[in-house]
Structures are given as C-alpha cells and as structure tokens.
Tab-separated table of C-alpha atoms in Angstrom:
chain	number	residue	atom	x	y	z
A	27	MET	CA	42.461	76.853	-66.205
A	28	LYS	CA	40.756	77.505	-62.653
A	29	LYS	CA	38.346	79.512	-64.274
A	30	LEU	CA	37.273	77.236	-66.600
A	31	LEU	CA	37.165	75.025	-63.728
A	32	CYS	CA	34.778	77.058	-62.090
A	33	LEU	CA	32.811	77.493	-64.561
A	34	ALA	CA	32.275	73.882	-65.315
A	35	LEU	CA	31.507	73.222	-62.018
A	36	ALA	CA	28.811	76.035	-61.888
A	37	ALA	CA	27.183	74.339	-64.937
A	38	VAL	CA	27.107	71.156	-63.414
A	39	LEU	CA	25.441	72.679	-60.220
A	40	CYS	CA	22.990	74.080	-62.560
A	41	LEU	CA	22.260	71.164	-64.323
A	42	ALA	CA	21.857	69.053	-60.764
A	43	LEU	CA	19.688	71.632	-59.563
A	44	ALA	CA	17.269	71.707	-63.219
A	45	ALA	CA	17.447	67.825	-62.459
A	46	GLY	CA	16.288	68.260	-59.089
A	47	VAL	CA	13.206	70.668	-60.048
A	48	VAL	CA	12.405	68.433	-62.568
A	49	ALA	CA	12.063	65.396	-60.523
A	50	GLU	CA	10.589	67.359	-57.619
A	51	ASP	CA	7.664	68.317	-60.270
A	52	ASN	CA	7.049	64.330	-61.044
A	53	TRP	CA	4.075	64.123	-59.005
A	54	LYS	CA	0.781	62.636	-59.620
A	55	ILE	CA	-2.797	62.769	-58.266
A	56	ALA	CA	-4.847	59.777	-59.410
A	57	ILE	CA	-8.385	59.964	-59.207
A	58	LEU	CA	-10.959	56.971	-59.517
A	59	THR	CA	-14.689	57.723	-60.248
A	60	GLY	CA	-17.801	56.150	-61.279
A	61	THR	CA	-18.792	56.552	-64.916
A	62	THR	CA	-21.727	59.890	-66.113
A	63	SER	CA	-23.993	57.018	-65.952
A	64	GLN	CA	-23.223	56.233	-61.795
A	65	GLY	CA	-22.433	59.770	-61.031
A	66	GLU	CA	-21.968	62.301	-63.519
A	67	GLU	CA	-20.714	64.923	-61.082
A	68	GLU	CA	-17.639	62.903	-59.692
A	69	PHE	CA	-16.523	62.044	-63.112
A	70	ARG	CA	-16.642	66.086	-64.263
A	71	ALA	CA	-14.860	66.965	-61.028
A	72	ALA	CA	-11.977	64.558	-61.824
A	73	GLU	CA	-12.276	66.268	-65.424
A	74	ARG	CA	-12.037	69.740	-63.532
A	75	ALA	CA	-8.844	68.173	-61.632
A	76	VAL	CA	-6.915	67.392	-64.771
A	77	ALA	CA	-7.786	71.221	-66.059
A	78	THR	CA	-6.451	72.533	-62.752
A	79	TYR	CA	-3.361	70.880	-62.279
A	80	GLY	CA	-2.563	69.488	-65.803
A	81	ALA	CA	-2.718	66.073	-67.532
A	82	GLU	CA	0.850	65.714	-66.345
A	83	HIS	CA	-0.261	65.696	-62.919
A	84	VAL	CA	-3.366	64.377	-62.598
A	85	ILE	CA	-4.438	61.148	-64.305
A	86	THR	CA	-8.252	59.562	-64.065
A	87	ASP	CA	-9.887	56.219	-64.405
A	88	THR	CA	-13.981	54.910	-63.548
A	89	TYR	CA	-14.780	51.861	-61.802
A	90	PRO	CA	-17.267	49.454	-63.880
A	91	ASP	CA	-20.857	50.318	-63.424
A	92	ASN	CA	-21.833	46.832	-62.048
A	93	PHE	CA	-19.086	47.302	-59.350
A	94	MET	CA	-20.708	44.923	-56.921
A	95	ALA	CA	-20.164	42.429	-59.573
A	96	GLU	CA	-16.539	43.412	-60.789
A	97	THR	CA	-14.818	44.243	-57.614
A	98	GLU	CA	-11.702	42.689	-58.513
A	99	THR	CA	-11.480	45.314	-61.750
A	100	THR	CA	-12.042	48.479	-59.207
A	101	ILE	CA	-9.174	46.793	-57.323
A	102	SER	CA	-6.928	46.105	-60.247
A	103	LYS	CA	-7.781	49.879	-61.213
A	104	LEU	CA	-6.476	51.255	-58.110
A	105	LEU	CA	-3.257	49.067	-58.098
A	106	ALA	CA	-2.467	50.186	-61.349
A	107	PHE	CA	-2.498	53.814	-60.164
A	108	ALA	CA	-0.029	52.636	-57.636
A	109	SER	CA	2.172	50.860	-59.906
A	110	ASP	CA	3.418	54.472	-61.080
A	111	PRO	CA	5.993	55.771	-58.866
A	112	ASP	CA	5.077	59.282	-59.741
A	113	VAL	CA	1.456	58.938	-58.196
A	114	LYS	CA	1.755	60.134	-54.626
A	115	ALA	CA	-2.071	60.372	-53.984
A	116	ILE	CA	-5.245	58.607	-55.042
A	117	ILE	CA	-8.408	60.206	-54.487
A	118	MET	CA	-11.618	57.669	-55.005
A	119	CYS	CA	-15.017	59.019	-55.191
A	120	GLN	CA	-17.383	57.377	-54.535
A	121	ALA	CA	-15.793	54.917	-52.823
A	122	VAL	CA	-17.479	51.817	-53.920
A	123	PRO	CA	-17.014	48.361	-52.522
A	124	GLY	CA	-13.443	47.167	-53.335
A	125	ALA	CA	-12.015	50.617	-51.884
A	126	LYS	CA	-10.877	49.005	-48.535
A	127	ALA	CA	-9.308	46.107	-50.558
A	128	GLY	CA	-7.367	48.100	-53.091
A	129	PHE	CA	-6.085	50.589	-50.389
A	130	ASP	CA	-4.929	47.672	-48.611
A	131	LYS	CA	-2.913	45.939	-51.425
A	132	ILE	CA	-1.494	49.173	-52.270
A	133	ARG	CA	0.093	49.397	-48.756
A	134	GLU	CA	0.616	45.881	-48.932
A	135	ILE	CA	2.704	46.446	-52.362
A	136	GLY	CA	4.973	48.825	-50.455
A	137	ARG	CA	3.168	52.138	-51.371
A	138	ASP	CA	3.168	53.737	-48.079
A	139	ASP	CA	4.299	57.242	-49.370
A	140	ILE	CA	0.587	57.564	-51.257
A	141	LEU	CA	-1.936	59.548	-49.298
A	142	LEU	CA	-4.704	57.738	-49.696
A	143	ILE	CA	-8.687	59.954	-49.865
A	144	ALA	CA	-11.806	58.202	-49.728
A	145	GLY	CA	-15.218	60.091	-51.018
A	146	VAL	CA	-18.662	58.895	-50.606
A	147	PRO	CA	-17.890	55.431	-48.942
A	148	GLN	CA	-20.400	52.646	-49.508
A	149	GLU	CA	-18.366	50.715	-46.931
A	150	ASP	CA	-18.912	50.908	-43.362
A	151	PRO	CA	-17.226	53.837	-41.872
A	152	ASP	CA	-14.576	51.829	-39.266
A	153	VAL	CA	-13.874	49.653	-42.214
A	154	ILE	CA	-13.034	52.503	-44.829
A	155	SER	CA	-11.518	54.607	-42.274
A	156	ALA	CA	-8.788	51.906	-41.678
A	157	ALA	CA	-7.766	51.591	-44.916
A	158	ALA	CA	-7.945	55.310	-46.089
A	159	ASP	CA	-5.993	58.668	-44.762
A	160	VAL	CA	-9.013	60.805	-44.949
A	161	VAL	CA	-12.719	59.962	-45.657
A	162	MET	CA	-15.407	62.444	-46.549
A	163	TYR	CA	-18.982	62.209	-46.923
A	164	THR	CA	-22.292	63.975	-46.554
A	165	ASP	CA	-23.884	63.490	-42.886
A	166	GLU	CA	-26.181	61.478	-43.927
A	167	ALA	CA	-27.633	60.571	-40.380
A	168	LYS	CA	-28.225	64.113	-40.332
A	169	GLN	CA	-30.023	64.108	-43.605
A	170	GLY	CA	-32.622	62.552	-41.425
A	171	ASP	CA	-33.376	65.332	-39.527
A	172	THR	CA	-32.912	68.210	-42.495
A	173	ILE	CA	-35.202	66.212	-44.802
A	174	ALA	CA	-37.908	65.571	-41.915
A	175	GLU	CA	-38.084	69.457	-41.465
A	176	THR	CA	-38.568	70.222	-45.005
A	177	LEU	CA	-41.305	67.606	-45.161
A	178	ALA	CA	-42.800	69.337	-42.085
A	179	ASP	CA	-42.540	72.824	-44.042
A	180	TRP	CA	-44.645	71.554	-46.802
A	181	GLY	CA	-46.887	69.877	-44.661
A	182	VAL	CA	-46.634	66.063	-46.145
A	183	GLU	CA	-48.783	63.326	-45.096
A	184	VAL	CA	-46.649	60.477	-46.663
A	185	PHE	CA	-42.974	60.259	-47.275
A	186	VAL	CA	-41.867	56.977	-49.538
A	187	HIS	CA	-38.459	56.089	-49.093
A	188	TYR	CA	-36.952	53.906	-52.102
A	189	SER	CA	-33.994	51.669	-51.233
A	190	PHE	CA	-32.858	48.190	-51.478
A	191	PRO	CA	-31.530	45.550	-49.334
A	192	ARG	CA	-27.485	46.416	-50.283
A	193	HIS	CA	-28.003	50.164	-49.490
A	194	LEU	CA	-29.648	49.487	-46.234
A	195	ALA	CA	-26.957	47.441	-45.084
A	196	MET	CA	-24.664	50.441	-44.902
A	197	GLU	CA	-24.322	51.941	-41.919
A	198	THR	CA	-24.543	55.712	-42.860
A	199	ILE	CA	-27.644	54.932	-44.647
A	200	ALA	CA	-29.286	52.940	-42.080
A	201	ALA	CA	-28.628	55.569	-39.721
A	202	ARG	CA	-30.421	58.362	-41.921
A	203	LYS	CA	-33.569	55.567	-42.368
A	204	ALA	CA	-33.945	55.122	-38.938
A	205	ASN	CA	-33.931	58.957	-38.001
A	206	LEU	CA	-36.549	59.565	-41.124
A	207	VAL	CA	-38.703	56.785	-39.435
A	208	ALA	CA	-38.532	58.471	-36.067
A	209	ASN	CA	-38.994	61.871	-37.229
A	210	CYS	CA	-42.040	60.883	-39.586
A	211	GLU	CA	-43.834	59.160	-36.570
A	212	ALA	CA	-43.022	62.336	-34.315
A	213	LEU	CA	-44.347	64.532	-36.879
A	214	GLY	CA	-47.561	62.339	-37.790
A	215	ILE	CA	-46.313	61.529	-41.481
A	216	GLU	CA	-46.877	58.177	-42.789
A	217	TYR	CA	-43.468	56.496	-43.562
A	218	VAL	CA	-43.598	54.198	-46.597
A	219	GLU	CA	-40.378	51.855	-46.704
A	220	ALA	CA	-40.347	50.948	-50.802
A	221	THR	CA	-38.280	48.409	-52.375
A	222	ALA	CA	-36.774	49.272	-55.559
A	223	PRO	CA	-34.674	47.131	-57.925
A	224	ASP	CA	-30.851	47.352	-56.929
A	225	PRO	CA	-29.304	49.017	-60.580
A	226	THR	CA	-26.334	46.409	-60.204
A	227	GLY	CA	-28.510	43.447	-59.838
A	228	ASP	CA	-30.195	41.601	-62.948
A	229	ALA	CA	-32.309	44.533	-64.059
A	230	GLY	CA	-29.428	47.189	-64.281
A	231	THR	CA	-29.659	50.906	-64.188
A	232	ALA	CA	-32.560	51.063	-66.905
A	233	GLY	CA	-34.745	48.386	-64.926
A	234	ALA	CA	-34.322	50.399	-61.864
A	235	GLN	CA	-35.457	53.577	-63.431
A	236	GLN	CA	-38.200	51.887	-65.293
A	237	PHE	CA	-39.382	51.310	-61.809
A	238	ILE	CA	-39.066	54.797	-60.512
A	239	LEU	CA	-41.422	55.823	-63.541
A	240	GLU	CA	-43.917	53.274	-63.066
A	241	ASP	CA	-44.093	53.057	-59.421
A	242	VAL	CA	-44.385	56.888	-58.338
A	243	PRO	CA	-47.959	57.482	-60.616
A	244	ALA	CA	-48.680	54.010	-58.546
A	245	LYS	CA	-47.957	55.477	-55.186
A	246	MET	CA	-49.744	58.591	-56.055
A	247	GLU	CA	-52.840	57.250	-56.989
A	248	GLU	CA	-52.883	54.761	-54.249
A	249	TYR	CA	-52.390	58.201	-51.739
A	250	ALA	CA	-54.660	59.956	-53.804
A	251	GLY	CA	-55.455	63.470	-52.206
A	252	LYS	CA	-52.228	63.361	-50.145
A	253	LYS	CA	-49.101	65.313	-50.221
A	254	VAL	CA	-46.563	62.795	-50.700
A	255	ALA	CA	-42.761	62.790	-50.924
A	256	PHE	CA	-40.640	60.419	-52.370
A	257	PHE	CA	-36.670	59.693	-51.508
A	258	SER	CA	-34.389	57.570	-53.288
A	259	THR	CA	-30.801	56.201	-51.875
A	260	ASN	CA	-29.674	55.612	-55.384
A	261	CYS	CA	-27.954	57.713	-57.786
A	262	SER	CA	-29.186	56.870	-61.178
A	263	MET	CA	-33.084	56.605	-59.755
A	264	GLN	CA	-32.624	60.506	-59.329
A	265	GLU	CA	-33.666	61.610	-62.851
A	266	PRO	CA	-36.383	59.292	-63.156
A	267	LEU	CA	-37.703	60.413	-59.506
A	268	GLN	CA	-37.245	64.034	-60.558
A	269	ALA	CA	-39.089	63.696	-63.796
A	270	ALA	CA	-42.290	61.191	-62.645
A	271	ILE	CA	-42.689	64.182	-59.856
A	272	LEU	CA	-42.990	67.079	-61.991
A	273	THR	CA	-46.414	66.440	-63.337
A	274	GLN	CA	-47.545	65.502	-60.114
A	275	PRO	CA	-49.166	68.170	-58.124
A	276	ASN	CA	-49.334	66.913	-54.944
A	277	ALA	CA	-45.956	64.767	-55.559
A	278	TYR	CA	-42.421	66.107	-53.577
A	279	TYR	CA	-38.835	65.798	-54.018
A	280	PRO	CA	-36.930	67.156	-50.557
A	281	GLN	CA	-33.785	66.195	-52.208
A	282	PRO	CA	-31.618	63.994	-54.348
A	283	CYS	CA	-29.327	61.179	-52.534
A	284	CYS	CA	-26.099	63.444	-52.810
A	285	PRO	CA	-27.587	66.576	-52.527
A	286	SER	CA	-26.146	69.211	-55.135
A	287	PRO	CA	-27.666	71.550	-57.626
A	288	TYR	CA	-26.264	69.268	-60.527
A	289	HIS	CA	-27.592	65.899	-59.214
A	290	ALA	CA	-30.253	64.681	-62.121
A	291	PHE	CA	-31.446	68.201	-62.178
A	292	PRO	CA	-30.109	69.150	-65.730
A	293	ALA	CA	-31.339	65.928	-67.717
A	294	SER	CA	-34.991	65.486	-65.632
A	295	LEU	CA	-35.603	69.353	-66.455
A	296	GLY	CA	-34.047	69.620	-70.232
A	297	LEU	CA	-31.684	72.250	-68.776
A	298	GLU	CA	-28.509	72.948	-70.490
A	299	ILE	CA	-26.461	73.828	-67.280
A	300	ALA	CA	-22.377	72.914	-67.099
A	301	VAL	CA	-22.245	70.449	-64.241
A	302	GLY	CA	-19.753	72.180	-61.829
A	303	GLY	CA	-20.410	75.754	-62.923
A	304	ASP	CA	-21.834	78.545	-61.266
A	305	ASP	CA	-23.678	77.153	-58.452
A	306	THR	CA	-25.999	80.008	-57.921
A	307	GLU	CA	-26.644	80.546	-61.793
A	308	ALA	CA	-28.142	76.659	-61.767
A	309	LEU	CA	-30.156	77.172	-58.991
A	310	LYS	CA	-31.737	79.741	-60.815
A	311	ALA	CA	-32.289	77.954	-63.722
A	312	ILE	CA	-33.830	75.027	-62.251
A	313	ALA	CA	-36.103	77.421	-60.336
A	314	ALA	CA	-37.203	78.758	-63.669
A	315	LYS	CA	-37.867	75.433	-65.135
A	316	LEU	CA	-39.730	74.298	-61.861
A	317	GLU	CA	-41.769	77.487	-62.061
A	318	GLU	CA	-43.514	76.494	-65.256
A	319	TYR	CA	-44.591	73.432	-63.464
A	320	ASP	CA	-45.694	75.135	-60.227
A	321	ALA	CA	-43.252	73.325	-58.926
A	322	THR	CA	-41.060	75.463	-57.139
A	323	GLY	CA	-42.107	74.796	-53.589
A	324	ARG	CA	-41.914	71.044	-53.880
A	325	TYR	CA	-38.511	70.451	-54.928
A	326	SER	CA	-35.396	71.077	-52.842
A	327	THR	CA	-31.576	70.223	-53.083
A	328	TRP	CA	-28.535	71.773	-51.457
A	329	PRO	CA	-26.497	74.726	-52.454
A	330	SER	CA	-23.387	73.600	-53.610
A	331	PRO	CA	-22.574	70.093	-55.092
A	332	VAL	CA	-21.067	68.106	-51.947
A	333	ASN	CA	-19.351	64.890	-54.460
A	334	MET	CA	-17.621	67.486	-56.744
A	335	THR	CA	-16.438	69.490	-53.713
A	336	ILE	CA	-14.899	66.043	-51.984
A	337	ILE	CA	-12.818	66.070	-55.088
A	338	ASP	CA	-12.040	69.364	-55.225
A	339	VAL	CA	-11.032	69.710	-51.896
A	340	GLY	CA	-9.306	65.942	-52.012
A	341	ALA	CA	-7.217	67.323	-55.000
A	342	GLN	CA	-6.368	70.422	-53.400
A	343	TYR	CA	-5.483	68.656	-49.853
A	344	ALA	CA	-3.499	66.014	-51.356
A	345	LYS	CA	-1.321	68.709	-53.707
A	346	ALA	CA	-0.597	70.262	-50.270
A	347	TYR	CA	0.462	67.468	-48.943
A	348	ILE	CA	2.752	66.737	-51.767
A	349	ASP	CA	4.156	70.054	-51.235
A	350	GLY	CA	4.792	69.654	-47.765
A	351	GLU	CA	2.347	72.146	-46.806
A	352	ILE	CA	0.705	69.753	-44.771
A	353	THR	CA	3.011	67.416	-42.505
A	354	GLU	CA	0.465	64.893	-41.528
A	355	ARG	CA	-1.919	62.808	-43.439
A	356	ASN	CA	-4.946	63.988	-41.573
A	357	ASP	CA	-5.085	67.308	-40.667
A	358	GLY	CA	-8.530	67.648	-39.785
A	359	ALA	CA	-8.204	71.928	-39.596
A	360	LYS	CA	-6.802	71.811	-43.227
A	361	ILE	CA	-9.961	69.472	-44.235
A	362	ALA	CA	-12.309	71.944	-42.338
A	363	GLU	CA	-10.640	75.262	-43.674
A	364	LEU	CA	-11.259	73.911	-47.362
A	365	LEU	CA	-14.626	72.535	-47.149
A	366	GLU	CA	-15.582	76.110	-45.655
A	367	ALA	CA	-13.659	77.677	-48.721
A	368	LYS	CA	-15.572	75.868	-51.110
A	369	CYS	CA	-19.008	75.576	-48.960
A	370	PRO	CA	-19.482	78.381	-46.923
A	371	GLY	CA	-21.471	77.746	-43.935
A	372	ALA	CA	-20.977	74.011	-44.147
A	373	ILE	CA	-21.068	72.171	-40.867
A	374	VAL	CA	-18.103	69.659	-40.651
A	375	ASN	CA	-17.676	67.067	-38.044
A	376	ASN	CA	-15.817	63.471	-37.209
A	377	TYR	CA	-18.358	60.779	-37.604
A	378	THR	CA	-19.401	59.022	-34.539
A	379	ASN	CA	-20.987	55.743	-34.841
A	380	ALA	CA	-23.987	53.935	-32.756
A	381	ASP	CA	-21.462	52.696	-30.524
A	382	GLY	CA	-20.212	55.935	-29.279
A	383	THR	CA	-16.860	55.937	-31.212
A	384	THR	CA	-15.492	58.926	-33.096
A	385	LEU	CA	-13.249	58.446	-36.178
A	386	ASP	CA	-10.967	61.103	-36.050
A	387	ASN	CA	-10.219	60.671	-40.317
A	388	TYR	CA	-13.985	60.357	-41.308
A	389	TYR	CA	-15.762	63.741	-41.907
A	390	THR	CA	-19.226	64.724	-42.700
A	391	ILE	CA	-20.495	67.436	-44.568
A	392	LEU	CA	-24.283	69.000	-43.788
A	393	LEU	CA	-25.551	71.966	-45.524
A	394	THR	CA	-29.010	73.571	-45.384
A	395	PRO	CA	-31.377	72.934	-47.815
A	396	VAL	CA	-32.411	75.381	-50.661
A	397	ASP	CA	-35.949	76.896	-51.005
A	398	PHE	CA	-35.972	77.394	-54.784
A	399	ASN	CA	-38.541	80.281	-54.529
A	400	ASP	CA	-35.599	82.135	-53.256
A	401	TYR	CA	-34.168	82.056	-56.937
A	402	LEU	CA	-37.033	83.012	-58.436
A	403	GLU	CA	-36.030	86.432	-60.611
C-alpha cells in the first residue's frame, strides 16, 4: 500500500510539474505594424517573428493606413492585445499616433506586467518615452549630417526636401531638417523646402505618390544643368521618388526616410528581392540594376534595414525579459548588444532633446551610408 501511495504521489508530482511547464510556456509577444502599403518592412519583420517563435507565441495585427483619422482603431487594437492574459510584451512599429494613448490605457486596465516597446515613434520623444518601456528609432537628427556628407561627396548643388506640416511638427524630423538646412548653407548647397500632400489626407497615398512623380521632373527642369538631390520624410513616397530620379542623369537620391536596402528599391527597380533576406545580396542586386541606368553613384542607403532590425531586436529583448534573462524593463547594455549583433558598427545613443534632457529609455541608431559602386561584381 505504501508503495502504491508513493507511486501515486510521484504521478501527481509529475503532472503538476508538467502543468507548470505548460503554464510557463503560455507566453505571447504581440506586434502591431502598418500594412504593406505603409511599411512593408515592418509587416515582413512581424511575419519573420512569427516564423522564428511560432504562431502560438507571436500574434500580429496592423493599424489603419489612414491612422491619423483612425487613432481609436489603433488604440483598440493595442487594447485587444492586452486583453489576452498570455501577452507579456507588445511591440509597435511604427509607433504612429495612438501609441502613447494605447499604452497608457493598457496600464490603466492593470496590465503592468506587459513590456511595451515602441519602434519608429511618430509622437515626440518625451511623450512616447514616458509611456513605453523601451523606444528605438533611427538617429534622425544625425541623418542631417550623414546626408549632407553624401551630398558633398556627390557635388550636389540643389537639395529638395519633401515633407508636410504633420511630419515637420515632429521633434526628431524637425531636428534633422534643421541640420540639413545648416549643413546645406555651410556647403553652399541651395536648400529647397517642397510641401507634398500628406498621404493620410484627402488625396491619400495615391495622390501623394502622383505628386512626386510629377514634381521631380518639374524640379529638374527648373534647375536644369544642376545636380539636384531629393529626399522625402514619408515612406509611401519612396517608390515614386526612386523611380522618378532613375532616368534623370543629374538627379540624386541620398537615402530613404527609413534607410534600408529594401525600402522601396525592389518595387521601384523591378527586382525580385525578398524583403529581409540577405542584405549584401540585396545591395548587389540593386547596384547591378542601377548600373544599367548609370546611376550607381547617384543613390545610397544604409547597409541594414533598421526598422526590421528594431522589430527583430524588440522580439529578442521581449523573449529574454519573459524568460527572466533580463530583469529590468530598460536594460541599455542589452539593447546595445542586440543592435550590434544585428547591425555591426551601429552607433547607439540615448536621445537628447533640444533642452539637453537625455531620455534613458529612448535609443537612436545610426549606420554609415553605402556606396553602391562597392557592390558591383
């Protein structure tokens, strides 16, 4: 009888341990991105996270294309994630308007256990950093320096900056613009501020893209005989901008707004490149196509897709936090370690605003622009 009792107790213990393992394995990371029309890289990065960790552990959704008019929808999607008790981390990239309000409501409903990560925020740094545990973004202010260096190397005479009031009201975009204006003045480059339609406005994405396709040739005619570089602050404008520049011998493209080998290049150049595949092979394919148009020296980007990296790193960081490997919500050393592993040579800093305040959970990323001539075979 004693032997049977011991066996029964052992069986109960085994079942209890097994149940504990299952309970511990009931974790989820939720990822909210834009659609493929607003940001294919983030969408594909979310898909990659599902493939890496399994559909039972990673759930995804998208915010509306017209997110400015539908912030309540964005907020409701974040709250839907938080309503699942197994969700232990939420990654939002791009963190469009609605992110801060959504994160605040998640805390209000008592989900203090959820790790909140914001990538590529479109709300001011002090606002989003107060709501999120970790924020990651490209170093937009410093891009004003690296873009200007590229313009100088190319001997550009005119720089056209496409944007619209909503973007120019954002602190980091405004800081990049200020640096570009100052650098252009110092280099003797004529700076041209060109107002484009906001894709979230009445004209929509199609209207904004059509404007770019028509305005680039007009600008080239206006500045005939000069080297003219173009830059847009908006993702959906990159494809028409790249395409419009391609056949204009004196037109230059220093980088996409979200620097990457995949940001619009496959579509604008008609290339079959898997978004988020082998970065070097992608750069080689782009260089080969640009060479057909004698344009390898007129385009640049960054060697790695930073927005995709933010989601990759965010998912790795979240998993380590869930597993207890990271014990603090904001572990700067771990963030830097993961970013370096994904983008060797990345310069990672904490964001410091114009008032000199440094935000210790807001991380900026800067990479060196590529010369496509280096990728010709």
